[in-house]
Amino acid sequence: MSIRHGLLALLEQGPRYGSQLRTEFESRTGATWPLNVGQVYTTLSRLERDGMVAPDGDDDAGHPLYAITDTGREELRQWFERPVDRTSPPRDELAIKLAMAIGAPGVDIQAVIQAQRHATLKAMQDYTRLKAQALIAVESSSVRDTGRGRDDVAWLLVLEQLIFQTEAEARWLDHSESRLVRLSATAVRRAPVPQADTSAAATADATARVRPGRR
């Protein structure tokens, strides 16, 4: 997640102070990726070091304000134009967990998948419920024509991305379970069948067991 670019986008709308940026960032994303003030000020410090923001005095309450510079505007413009890089995807804990569960002693991978599927479907239901609320807020904002409408639309888009993400995760879990079942069945079919012992000694022993000897 690019906190620096998110802060630059907010600063392009006008000078702001740290906790104000945190509040607006979380409002825009529905607090899906919460920030603390320390993260905000650390990022602002780096942006100032790189010449993308500059101190802009204090507000009436004495909060130190920051403003975006021309360098920051150019960086923001390039960020909006540049596709998100997918060549180095972030680590996914679920994918790593299933990969490590393969062949791990004492681990029932089917149980791991079932537990995750339950949690994923629960998250999908929660996101869907929040989406219904967000839609109401968006419609209400458009009727009132207030500045809040922008944040409501942004939150709706984030929610819909989360819904699509959980739907894809649920499909992947179903696929993984089916894949493991097929591989297990294939392994059973390919297992070598024990061969009968056809040696002379084995044949004689078997004959003795089936046909009693003469007295």
Short mmCIF file of C-alpha atoms in Angstrom, two decimals:
data_model
loop_
_atom_site.label_atom_id
_atom_site.label_comp_id
_atom_site.label_asym_id
_atom_site.label_seq_id
_atom_site.Cartn_x
_atom_site.Cartn_y
_atom_site.Cartn_z
CA MET A 1 0.00 0.00 0.00
CA SER A 2 1.44 3.36 -1.01
CA ILE A 3 0.86 5.62 1.98
CA ARG A 4 3.09 8.31 0.51
CA HIS A 5 1.04 8.62 -2.65
CA GLY A 6 -2.20 8.58 -0.70
CA LEU A 7 -0.96 11.50 1.41
CA LEU A 8 0.20 13.36 -1.68
CA ALA A 9 -3.26 12.95 -3.21
CA LEU A 10 -4.84 14.46 -0.11
CA LEU A 11 -2.31 17.29 0.05
CA GLU A 12 -3.03 18.24 -3.55
CA GLN A 13 -6.43 19.38 -2.29
CA GLY A 14 -4.74 21.84 0.07
CA PRO A 15 -2.37 22.05 3.05
CA ARG A 16 -3.11 19.68 5.93
CA TYR A 17 -1.61 18.54 9.22
CA GLY A 18 -0.74 15.01 10.29
CA SER A 19 -3.81 13.83 12.20
CA GLN A 20 -6.05 15.49 9.61
CA LEU A 21 -4.35 13.47 6.89
CA ARG A 22 -4.81 10.28 8.89
CA THR A 23 -8.52 10.98 9.41
CA GLU A 24 -9.13 11.78 5.75
CA PHE A 25 -7.12 8.77 4.54
CA GLU A 26 -9.15 6.41 6.74
CA SER A 27 -12.40 8.11 5.77
CA ARG A 28 -11.59 7.69 2.08
CA THR A 29 -10.73 3.98 2.47
CA GLY A 30 -13.26 3.12 5.18
CA ALA A 31 -10.42 2.43 7.65
CA THR A 32 -9.64 -0.75 5.73
CA TRP A 33 -5.94 0.09 6.09
CA PRO A 34 -5.75 2.07 9.35
CA LEU A 35 -2.85 4.44 9.93
CA ASN A 36 -1.38 5.79 13.11
CA VAL A 37 -0.13 9.35 13.46
CA GLY A 38 3.44 8.11 13.73
CA GLN A 39 3.23 6.52 10.26
CA VAL A 40 1.81 9.73 8.82
CA TYR A 41 4.53 11.97 10.24
CA THR A 42 7.29 9.52 9.32
CA THR A 43 5.99 9.50 5.73
CA LEU A 44 5.70 13.29 5.69
CA SER A 45 9.28 13.56 6.88
CA ARG A 46 10.46 11.36 4.02
CA LEU A 47 8.35 13.26 1.51
CA GLU A 48 9.88 16.52 2.77
CA ARG A 49 13.36 15.00 2.47
CA ASP A 50 12.58 14.06 -1.14
CA GLY A 51 11.28 17.53 -1.92
CA MET A 52 7.69 16.43 -2.48
CA VAL A 53 6.12 18.33 0.43
CA ALA A 54 7.15 21.41 2.36
CA PRO A 55 6.11 22.99 5.70
CA ASP A 56 3.38 25.57 5.19
CA GLY A 57 3.04 27.32 8.52
CA ASP A 58 0.45 26.51 11.18
CA ASP A 59 -3.32 26.59 11.24
CA ASP A 60 -5.35 28.62 13.74
CA ALA A 61 -5.03 25.85 16.32
CA GLY A 62 -1.26 25.71 15.99
CA HIS A 63 -1.07 22.50 13.94
CA PRO A 64 1.93 22.42 11.59
CA LEU A 65 0.69 22.28 8.00
CA TYR A 66 2.28 20.58 5.01
CA ALA A 67 1.79 21.47 1.35
CA ILE A 68 2.58 19.54 -1.80
CA THR A 69 5.36 20.85 -4.05
CA ASP A 70 5.67 20.78 -7.83
CA THR A 71 7.91 17.74 -7.46
CA GLY A 72 5.22 16.06 -5.39
CA ARG A 73 2.56 16.89 -7.99
CA GLU A 74 4.70 15.35 -10.72
CA GLU A 75 5.25 12.20 -8.63
CA LEU A 76 1.50 11.98 -7.98
CA ARG A 77 0.70 12.43 -11.68
CA GLN A 78 3.09 9.60 -12.61
CA TRP A 79 1.61 7.38 -9.89
CA PHE A 80 -1.91 7.80 -11.25
CA GLU A 81 -0.70 7.08 -14.79
CA ARG A 82 1.53 4.11 -13.90
CA PRO A 83 -0.14 0.67 -13.64
CA VAL A 84 0.32 -1.14 -10.34
CA ASP A 85 3.30 -3.50 -10.66
CA ARG A 86 2.22 -7.16 -10.47
CA THR A 87 5.64 -8.66 -11.26
CA SER A 88 6.50 -8.79 -7.55
CA PRO A 89 3.21 -9.60 -5.81
CA PRO A 90 3.04 -9.14 -2.05
CA ARG A 91 3.33 -12.25 0.09
CA ASP A 92 -0.01 -13.94 0.62
CA GLU A 93 -0.28 -15.69 3.98
CA LEU A 94 -3.00 -18.08 2.84
CA ALA A 95 -1.06 -19.26 -0.23
CA ILE A 96 2.05 -19.76 1.89
CA LYS A 97 0.05 -21.65 4.53
CA LEU A 98 -1.40 -24.12 2.02
CA ALA A 99 1.96 -24.56 0.32
CA MET A 100 3.58 -25.42 3.66
CA ALA A 101 0.69 -27.68 4.68
CA ILE A 102 1.37 -30.03 1.76
CA GLY A 103 2.99 -33.07 3.30
CA ALA A 104 3.42 -31.45 6.72
CA PRO A 105 3.21 -34.14 9.42
CA GLY A 106 0.08 -34.00 11.54
CA VAL A 107 -1.62 -31.36 9.35
CA ASP A 108 -5.02 -32.08 7.81
CA ILE A 109 -4.95 -29.81 4.79
CA GLN A 110 -8.64 -30.46 4.11
CA ALA A 111 -9.43 -29.09 7.56
CA VAL A 112 -7.22 -26.06 6.86
CA ILE A 113 -9.14 -25.36 3.65
CA GLN A 114 -12.53 -25.84 5.31
CA ALA A 115 -11.65 -23.45 8.15
CA GLN A 116 -10.42 -20.81 5.73
CA ARG A 117 -13.46 -21.20 3.48
CA HIS A 118 -15.72 -20.55 6.48
CA ALA A 119 -13.76 -17.40 7.39
CA THR A 120 -13.66 -16.19 3.78
CA LEU A 121 -17.42 -16.60 3.28
CA LYS A 122 -18.04 -14.82 6.58
CA ALA A 123 -15.88 -11.90 5.41
CA MET A 124 -17.73 -11.82 2.10
CA GLN A 125 -21.06 -11.57 3.93
CA ASP A 126 -19.73 -8.75 6.11
CA TYR A 127 -18.42 -6.83 3.08
CA THR A 128 -21.70 -7.31 1.26
CA ARG A 129 -23.62 -5.92 4.22
CA LEU A 130 -21.29 -2.91 4.37
CA LYS A 131 -21.72 -2.41 0.62
CA ALA A 132 -25.49 -2.14 1.07
CA GLN A 133 -24.93 0.56 3.68
CA ALA A 134 -22.41 2.33 1.46
CA LEU A 135 -24.86 2.37 -1.45
CA ILE A 136 -27.45 4.04 0.75
CA ALA A 137 -24.86 6.60 1.85
CA VAL A 138 -23.83 7.31 -1.75
CA GLU A 139 -27.44 7.83 -2.86
CA SER A 140 -28.10 10.04 0.14
CA SER A 141 -24.95 12.08 -0.50
CA SER A 142 -25.86 12.62 -4.14
CA VAL A 143 -29.28 13.90 -3.09
CA ARG A 144 -27.78 16.31 -0.54
CA ASP A 145 -24.87 17.16 -2.85
CA THR A 146 -22.38 17.38 0.01
CA GLY A 147 -18.61 16.94 0.08
CA ARG A 148 -19.11 13.69 1.97
CA GLY A 149 -20.25 12.03 -1.26
CA ARG A 150 -16.67 11.75 -2.52
CA ASP A 151 -15.59 9.68 0.49
CA ASP A 152 -18.72 7.52 0.26
CA VAL A 153 -17.99 6.65 -3.38
CA ALA A 154 -14.35 5.91 -2.57
CA TRP A 155 -15.36 3.58 0.29
CA LEU A 156 -17.86 1.84 -2.00
CA LEU A 157 -15.13 1.13 -4.56
CA VAL A 158 -12.83 -0.26 -1.85
CA LEU A 159 -15.62 -2.49 -0.54
CA GLU A 160 -16.39 -3.85 -4.00
CA GLN A 161 -12.71 -4.67 -4.50
CA LEU A 162 -12.72 -6.56 -1.20
CA ILE A 163 -15.85 -8.47 -2.25
CA PHE A 164 -14.28 -9.48 -5.58
CA GLN A 165 -11.12 -10.48 -3.73
CA THR A 166 -12.95 -12.74 -1.27
CA GLU A 167 -15.03 -14.26 -4.08
CA ALA A 168 -11.83 -15.12 -5.94
CA GLU A 169 -10.32 -16.55 -2.76
CA ALA A 170 -13.35 -18.78 -2.21
CA ARG A 171 -13.11 -20.07 -5.79
CA TRP A 172 -9.39 -20.72 -5.34
CA LEU A 173 -10.05 -22.71 -2.16
CA ASP A 174 -12.64 -24.84 -3.99
CA HIS A 175 -10.17 -25.36 -6.82
CA SER A 176 -7.36 -26.29 -4.41
CA GLU A 177 -9.55 -28.83 -2.64
CA SER A 178 -10.59 -30.42 -5.94
CA ARG A 179 -6.98 -30.47 -7.12
CA LEU A 180 -5.81 -32.27 -3.99
CA VAL A 181 -8.61 -34.84 -4.29
CA ARG A 182 -7.68 -35.56 -7.91
CA LEU A 183 -3.99 -35.85 -7.12
CA SER A 184 -4.72 -38.18 -4.22
CA ALA A 185 -6.87 -40.42 -6.44
CA THR A 186 -4.15 -40.47 -9.11
CA ALA A 187 -1.52 -41.44 -6.54
CA VAL A 188 -3.69 -44.37 -5.37
CA ARG A 189 -4.17 -45.61 -8.95
CA ARG A 190 -0.45 -45.43 -9.64
CA ALA A 191 0.57 -47.23 -6.44
CA PRO A 192 2.35 -50.54 -7.29
CA VAL A 193 0.26 -53.69 -6.78
CA PRO A 194 2.03 -56.32 -4.63
CA GLN A 195 3.22 -59.18 -6.88
CA ALA A 196 2.52 -62.82 -5.99
CA ASP A 197 5.58 -64.91 -5.01
CA THR A 198 5.94 -67.52 -7.78
CA SER A 199 9.12 -69.17 -6.53
CA ALA A 200 9.21 -72.99 -6.22
CA ALA A 201 9.46 -72.84 -2.44
CA ALA A 202 6.46 -70.54 -2.19
CA THR A 203 4.46 -72.78 -4.51
CA ALA A 204 5.26 -75.88 -2.48
CA ASP A 205 4.37 -74.10 0.76
CA ALA A 206 1.05 -72.93 -0.65
CA THR A 207 0.26 -76.45 -1.90
CA ALA A 208 1.01 -77.93 1.50
CA ARG A 209 -1.39 -75.47 3.16
CA VAL A 210 -4.20 -76.20 0.73
CA ARG A 211 -3.71 -80.05 0.33
CA PRO A 212 -2.93 -81.99 3.50
CA GLY A 213 0.00 -84.41 3.24
CA ARG A 214 -0.43 -88.23 3.31
CA ARG A 215 -0.18 -90.07 6.65
#
